[in-house]
Amino acid sequence: MTRQQFVKLLLKRAKGKPGTRGAAFAPANIALCKYWGKRDPDLNLPVNSSLSISLGKLGTHTAVKFAKTADRIFLNGKPAPADFAARISNYLDLFRADGQFFEVRTKNNIPTAAGLASSASGFAALVKALDQLFGWGFNSRELSMLARLGSGSATRSLYDGFAVWHAGVRADGMDSYAERLGSTWPALRIGILEVSKARKKTGSTSGMNRTVETSELYESWPAQAECDFDELRTAIAAQDFPMLGKTAENNALAMHATMLAAWPPLCYWKPQTVALMQKVWQARENGLELYFTIDAGPNLKLLFLNENQAAVKALFPNVQIVSPFQNPKA
Ligand code: DP6
């Protein structure tokens, strides 16, 4: 099945009538159990299930309406860069009728310094706005499957708090959607440590494809990811922070190990990334309950509890702290 066929099938469930505009917000999310590898690149079906935490009111606001002669795409108040606009227009091709164009205004409230402005909140907000514009009346699961076609990690950005994206087994991807985990964890903190703002040379899509195709270590990834996914769910249900931190950190390092074993080798770390990891390990040896995760980039996201906020700030004066459960709805 192609992505066009998938959309056609899903749109058969649509109920309402088109409106004149749509506007929505979606939060950014950080994976604690990573999505790394696709079993179907066109439908963005993942090899493994993943689990994330959303960043409350940090994310993307998007407004969409119909345009007359061409798509008009704006990012943070200015015409969007060509590659960004092309990615959005390609995605809109899935939904447009002949001769139909869109005006899309998208704004990230994530400080660019956080190195977090991602496609995840962007595609999730766009899908929610399109749902209003076209009057589809889809539920969050259906919207998460549409967001998935834009970017895999966007599947999880439809929800506040913890979200799980089920890999699914079906070839048509109808069972590969995300849902919210009910649990909250008000004391949980995320600390963003920025190492570099520079755009990475290899994006996640080609990075994961290269890893799946060439890395011997990738063979062990699906089993570890499924196991970490279960452990994290247990840790969240039990509010067991050391179990959560250890599993998330180990999962991220295992993902990066699969990349290092790819050919040509793939390393998203900078020397400072490694220095920061060592600082976290040293702090932990000294008794501080502190863990990290790293995505396909050089920046660290620290995981800790509110009670250790002062100690973390003292060690990392530039850390940007996010309280995921203190701004439940933006
Ligand atoms: C390391 O969702 O950006 O952040 O589906 O190809 O758009 P595409 O990839 P993307 O990959 C995210 C990879 C990751 C892990 C994660 O967020 O789960």
Coordinates of C-alpha atoms and ligand atoms in Angstrom, one line a residue:
M1 CA 0.0 0.0 0.0
T2 CA 1.2 3.5 -0.8
R3 CA 0.8 6.6 1.4
Q4 CA -1.8 8.0 -1.1
Q5 CA -3.8 4.8 -0.8
F6 CA -3.5 4.9 3.0
V7 CA -4.9 8.5 3.1
K8 CA -7.7 7.6 0.7
L9 CA -8.7 4.7 2.9
L10 CA -8.6 6.8 6.1
L11 CA -10.5 9.7 4.5
K12 CA -13.4 7.3 3.9
R13 CA -14.0 7.6 7.6
A14 CA -14.3 11.4 7.5
K15 CA -17.6 12.9 8.5
G16 CA -18.0 16.6 8.4
K17 CA -17.9 19.5 5.9
P18 CA -14.9 21.7 5.1
G19 CA -14.6 25.0 7.0
T20 CA -12.6 28.1 6.1
R21 CA -9.6 27.7 8.4
G22 CA -8.0 25.6 11.0
A23 CA -5.6 26.4 13.8
A24 CA -4.0 24.1 16.4
F25 CA -1.1 23.6 18.8
A26 CA 0.9 20.4 19.3
P27 CA 3.7 19.8 21.8
A28 CA 7.3 18.7 21.1
N29 CA 8.2 15.3 22.4
I30 CA 11.3 13.5 23.6
A31 CA 11.5 9.8 23.1
L32 CA 12.6 7.8 26.2
C33 CA 12.4 4.6 24.1
K34 CA 13.5 5.7 20.6
Y35 CA 12.0 5.0 17.2
W36 CA 15.0 4.0 15.0
G37 CA 14.4 2.1 11.8
K38 CA 11.4 1.7 9.4
R39 CA 9.8 -1.5 8.3
D40 CA 8.0 0.5 5.5
P41 CA 9.6 3.8 4.5
D42 CA 6.7 5.1 2.5
L43 CA 4.1 4.6 5.2
N44 CA 6.6 5.5 7.9
L45 CA 6.0 2.2 9.7
P46 CA 8.5 1.7 12.5
V47 CA 10.5 -1.5 13.3
N48 CA 9.8 -1.0 17.0
S49 CA 7.3 0.7 19.3
S50 CA 8.5 3.9 21.1
L51 CA 7.5 5.9 24.1
S52 CA 7.9 9.6 24.7
I53 CA 7.2 12.5 27.0
S54 CA 5.7 15.7 25.6
L55 CA 7.0 19.1 26.5
G56 CA 3.7 20.8 27.7
K57 CA 3.3 24.2 26.1
L58 CA 6.6 24.0 24.2
G59 CA 5.8 23.1 20.6
T60 CA 4.2 24.4 17.4
H61 CA 1.2 26.6 16.6
T62 CA -0.1 26.2 13.0
A63 CA -2.9 27.9 11.1
V64 CA -4.1 26.8 7.7
K65 CA -6.5 28.1 5.1
F66 CA -7.1 27.7 1.4
A67 CA -5.0 29.9 -1.0
K68 CA -5.7 30.9 -4.6
T69 CA -2.8 30.1 -6.9
A70 CA 0.0 28.4 -5.0
D71 CA 0.9 27.2 -1.5
R72 CA 2.2 29.9 0.8
I73 CA 4.2 28.6 3.7
F74 CA 5.4 30.8 6.6
L75 CA 7.7 29.8 9.5
N76 CA 7.9 32.1 12.5
G77 CA 6.3 35.0 10.6
K78 CA 8.6 34.9 7.5
P79 CA 8.4 32.9 4.2
A80 CA 9.7 29.5 5.1
P81 CA 13.1 28.2 3.7
A82 CA 12.7 26.3 0.4
D83 CA 13.4 22.8 1.9
F84 CA 10.9 23.3 4.7
A85 CA 8.2 24.6 2.4
A86 CA 8.8 21.8 0.0
R87 CA 8.4 19.2 2.7
I88 CA 5.1 20.7 3.8
S89 CA 3.8 21.1 0.2
N90 CA 4.7 17.4 -0.5
Y91 CA 2.7 16.4 2.5
L92 CA -0.2 18.6 1.5
D93 CA -0.3 16.8 -1.9
L94 CA -1.7 13.8 0.0
F95 CA -4.9 15.8 0.7
R96 CA -5.3 18.4 -2.0
A97 CA -8.0 18.3 -4.7
D98 CA -7.0 19.4 -8.2
G99 CA -6.1 23.1 -8.2
Q100 CA -6.4 23.4 -4.4
F101 CA -3.7 25.4 -2.6
F102 CA -3.0 26.2 1.1
E103 CA -1.6 29.0 3.2
V104 CA 0.2 27.5 6.2
R105 CA 1.5 29.7 9.1
T106 CA 3.6 27.8 11.6
K107 CA 5.3 29.1 14.7
N108 CA 7.5 27.3 17.1
N109 CA 7.6 28.6 20.7
I110 CA 10.5 26.3 21.5
P111 CA 13.4 28.6 22.0
T112 CA 15.6 27.9 18.9
A113 CA 18.5 27.7 21.4
A114 CA 17.0 24.5 22.8
G115 CA 17.9 22.7 19.6
L116 CA 14.4 21.1 19.8
A117 CA 12.4 22.7 17.0
S118 CA 11.4 19.5 15.3
S119 CA 9.2 18.1 12.7
A120 CA 7.3 16.2 15.3
S121 CA 5.2 19.1 16.8
G122 CA 5.1 20.7 13.3
F123 CA 3.4 17.8 11.6
A124 CA 1.1 17.0 14.5
A125 CA -0.1 20.7 14.7
L126 CA -0.6 20.7 10.9
V127 CA -2.7 17.6 10.9
K128 CA -4.9 19.0 13.7
A129 CA -5.3 22.2 11.8
L130 CA -6.1 20.3 8.6
D131 CA -8.7 18.3 10.5
Q132 CA -10.5 21.5 11.3
L133 CA -10.1 23.0 7.8
F134 CA -11.5 19.9 6.1
G135 CA -14.0 19.1 8.9
W136 CA -12.9 15.4 9.0
G137 CA -13.8 14.9 12.7
F138 CA -11.0 12.4 13.2
N139 CA -10.0 11.1 16.7
S140 CA -6.5 11.4 18.0
R141 CA -5.6 7.9 16.9
E142 CA -6.6 8.7 13.3
L143 CA -4.8 12.0 13.5
S144 CA -1.7 10.3 14.8
M145 CA -1.6 8.0 11.8
L146 CA -1.8 11.0 9.5
A147 CA 0.9 12.8 11.4
R148 CA 3.0 9.6 11.0
L149 CA 3.1 10.1 7.3
G150 CA 4.8 13.5 7.8
S151 CA 7.4 12.3 10.3
G152 CA 7.5 9.2 12.5
S153 CA 8.1 11.1 15.7
A154 CA 5.0 13.3 15.0
T155 CA 2.8 10.3 15.6
R156 CA 3.5 10.8 19.4
S157 CA 3.0 14.6 19.4
L158 CA -0.8 14.5 19.4
Y159 CA -0.8 14.1 23.2
D160 CA 0.3 15.7 26.4
G161 CA 2.3 13.7 28.9
F162 CA 3.5 10.2 28.1
A163 CA 2.7 8.8 24.7
V164 CA 3.3 5.4 23.2
W165 CA 3.5 4.7 19.5
H166 CA 2.6 1.1 18.8
A167 CA 4.7 -0.3 15.9
G168 CA 1.9 -2.5 14.7
V169 CA 2.2 -5.5 12.5
R170 CA -0.2 -4.8 9.7
A171 CA 1.2 -4.1 6.2
D172 CA -1.4 -1.3 5.7
G173 CA -0.3 0.5 9.0
M174 CA -3.8 0.8 10.4
D175 CA -2.5 -0.5 13.7
S176 CA 0.5 1.8 13.9
Y177 CA -0.8 4.7 15.9
A178 CA 0.0 6.5 19.1
E179 CA -2.0 6.9 22.3
R180 CA -1.6 8.7 25.6
L181 CA -0.6 6.9 28.8
G182 CA -2.8 8.1 31.6
S183 CA -0.1 8.5 34.2
T184 CA 1.2 11.9 35.3
W185 CA 4.5 12.5 37.1
P186 CA 4.5 16.2 38.3
A187 CA 8.1 16.0 39.9
L188 CA 9.7 14.9 36.6
R189 CA 12.0 17.4 35.0
I190 CA 13.8 17.6 31.6
G191 CA 17.0 19.7 31.3
I192 CA 18.1 20.7 27.9
L193 CA 21.8 21.1 27.3
E194 CA 22.6 22.6 24.0
V195 CA 25.9 21.7 22.4
S196 CA 25.3 23.0 18.9
K197 CA 22.7 24.9 16.9
A198 CA 24.2 23.9 13.5
R199 CA 22.0 21.9 11.2
K200 CA 23.1 18.3 11.2
K201 CA 24.6 16.8 8.0
T202 CA 22.6 13.6 8.1
G203 CA 18.9 13.9 8.9
S204 CA 17.1 11.3 11.0
T205 CA 15.4 9.7 7.9
S206 CA 18.6 8.9 6.1
G207 CA 20.5 8.2 9.3
M208 CA 18.1 5.5 10.3
N209 CA 17.9 4.0 6.8
R210 CA 21.7 3.8 6.6
T211 CA 21.8 2.1 10.0
V212 CA 19.2 -0.5 9.1
E213 CA 20.9 -1.2 5.8
T214 CA 24.6 -1.4 7.0
S215 CA 24.9 -1.8 10.7
E216 CA 25.6 -5.3 12.1
L217 CA 24.6 -4.1 15.5
Y218 CA 21.1 -3.1 14.3
E219 CA 20.1 -6.8 14.5
S220 CA 20.0 -6.5 18.3
W221 CA 18.0 -3.2 18.3
P222 CA 14.4 -4.4 17.9
A223 CA 14.6 -6.8 20.8
Q224 CA 16.2 -4.3 23.1
A225 CA 13.7 -1.6 22.1
E226 CA 10.7 -3.8 22.8
C227 CA 12.2 -4.7 26.2
D228 CA 12.9 -1.1 27.1
F229 CA 9.4 -0.1 26.0
D230 CA 8.0 -2.6 28.5
E231 CA 10.4 -1.5 31.3
L232 CA 9.6 2.1 30.8
R233 CA 5.9 1.4 31.1
T234 CA 6.5 -0.5 34.3
A235 CA 8.7 2.4 35.6
I236 CA 6.1 5.0 34.8
A237 CA 3.3 2.9 36.4
A238 CA 5.4 2.4 39.6
Q239 CA 6.9 6.0 39.5
D240 CA 10.3 4.3 39.8
F241 CA 12.6 7.1 38.7
P242 CA 16.0 5.2 38.7
M243 CA 14.4 2.5 36.5
L244 CA 13.0 5.2 34.1
G245 CA 16.3 7.0 33.9
K246 CA 18.5 4.0 33.5
T247 CA 16.3 2.5 30.8
A248 CA 16.0 5.7 28.8
E249 CA 19.8 6.4 29.0
N250 CA 20.7 2.8 28.0
N251 CA 18.1 2.9 25.2
A252 CA 19.6 6.1 23.7
L253 CA 23.2 4.8 24.0
A254 CA 22.2 1.5 22.3
M255 CA 20.6 3.4 19.5
H256 CA 23.8 5.5 19.0
A257 CA 25.9 2.2 19.1
T258 CA 23.9 0.9 16.1
M259 CA 24.8 4.2 14.3
L260 CA 28.5 4.0 15.1
A261 CA 28.5 0.5 13.6
A262 CA 26.9 1.7 10.3
W263 CA 28.9 2.4 7.2
P264 CA 29.9 5.1 6.5
P265 CA 29.9 5.5 10.3
L266 CA 27.3 7.8 11.8
C267 CA 28.1 9.8 14.8
Y268 CA 25.9 12.7 15.9
W269 CA 28.1 13.5 18.9
K270 CA 30.5 16.4 19.3
P271 CA 33.4 16.3 21.7
Q272 CA 31.3 18.4 24.1
T273 CA 28.5 15.8 24.0
V274 CA 30.9 13.2 25.3
A275 CA 32.2 15.6 28.0
L276 CA 28.7 16.2 29.2
M277 CA 27.8 12.5 29.2
Q278 CA 30.9 11.9 31.4
K279 CA 29.9 14.7 33.7
V280 CA 26.5 13.1 34.2
W281 CA 28.1 9.7 34.9
Q282 CA 30.5 11.4 37.5
A283 CA 27.5 13.2 39.1
R284 CA 25.7 9.8 39.4
E285 CA 28.8 8.2 40.9
N286 CA 28.7 11.0 43.5
G287 CA 25.1 10.1 44.3
L288 CA 23.0 12.4 42.2
E289 CA 20.0 10.7 40.6
L290 CA 20.6 12.1 37.1
Y291 CA 20.3 10.5 33.6
F292 CA 20.3 11.7 30.0
T293 CA 18.9 10.9 26.6
I294 CA 20.2 12.0 23.2
D295 CA 18.4 12.0 19.8
A296 CA 19.9 12.2 16.3
G297 CA 22.0 15.2 17.2
P298 CA 24.6 16.5 19.6
N299 CA 22.4 17.9 22.4
L300 CA 21.7 16.2 25.7
K301 CA 18.3 16.1 27.5
L302 CA 18.8 15.5 31.2
L303 CA 16.2 13.5 33.2
F304 CA 15.9 14.3 36.9
L305 CA 13.4 14.9 39.7
N306 CA 12.3 18.3 41.1
E307 CA 14.1 17.7 44.4
N308 CA 17.4 17.7 42.5
Q309 CA 16.8 20.8 40.4
A310 CA 19.2 23.0 42.4
A311 CA 22.0 20.5 42.2
V312 CA 21.5 20.1 38.5
K313 CA 21.6 23.8 38.0
A314 CA 24.8 24.1 40.0
L315 CA 26.5 21.5 37.8
F316 CA 25.1 22.8 34.5
P317 CA 24.5 26.5 34.8
N318 CA 23.2 26.8 31.1
V319 CA 20.6 24.1 31.5
Q320 CA 17.1 24.9 30.3
I321 CA 14.6 23.2 32.6
V322 CA 11.2 22.0 31.4
S323 CA 8.4 20.7 33.7
P324 CA 6.4 18.5 31.3
F325 CA 3.4 18.1 33.7
Q326 CA 3.1 21.6 34.9
N327 CA 1.5 23.0 31.8
P328 CA -0.9 20.3 30.8
K329 CA -2.7 22.3 28.0
A330 CA -1.4 25.2 26.0
Ligands
DP6_1 C1 16.2 9.8 17.1 O1 10.7 11.2 13.3 O2 12.6 12.7 12.6 O3 14.5 11.4 17.4 O4 10.1 9.5 10.5 O5 12.1 9.9 9.0 O6 10.8 11.9 9.8 P1 11.3 10.4 10.1 O7 12.2 10.5 11.4 P2 12.1 11.3 12.8 O8 13.1 10.4 13.7 C2 13.2 10.6 15.0 C3 14.4 9.8 15.5 C4 14.8 10.1 17.0 C5 14.0 9.1 17.9 C6 12.6 9.4 18.3 O9 12.1 10.6 18.3 O10 11.9 8.4 18.6

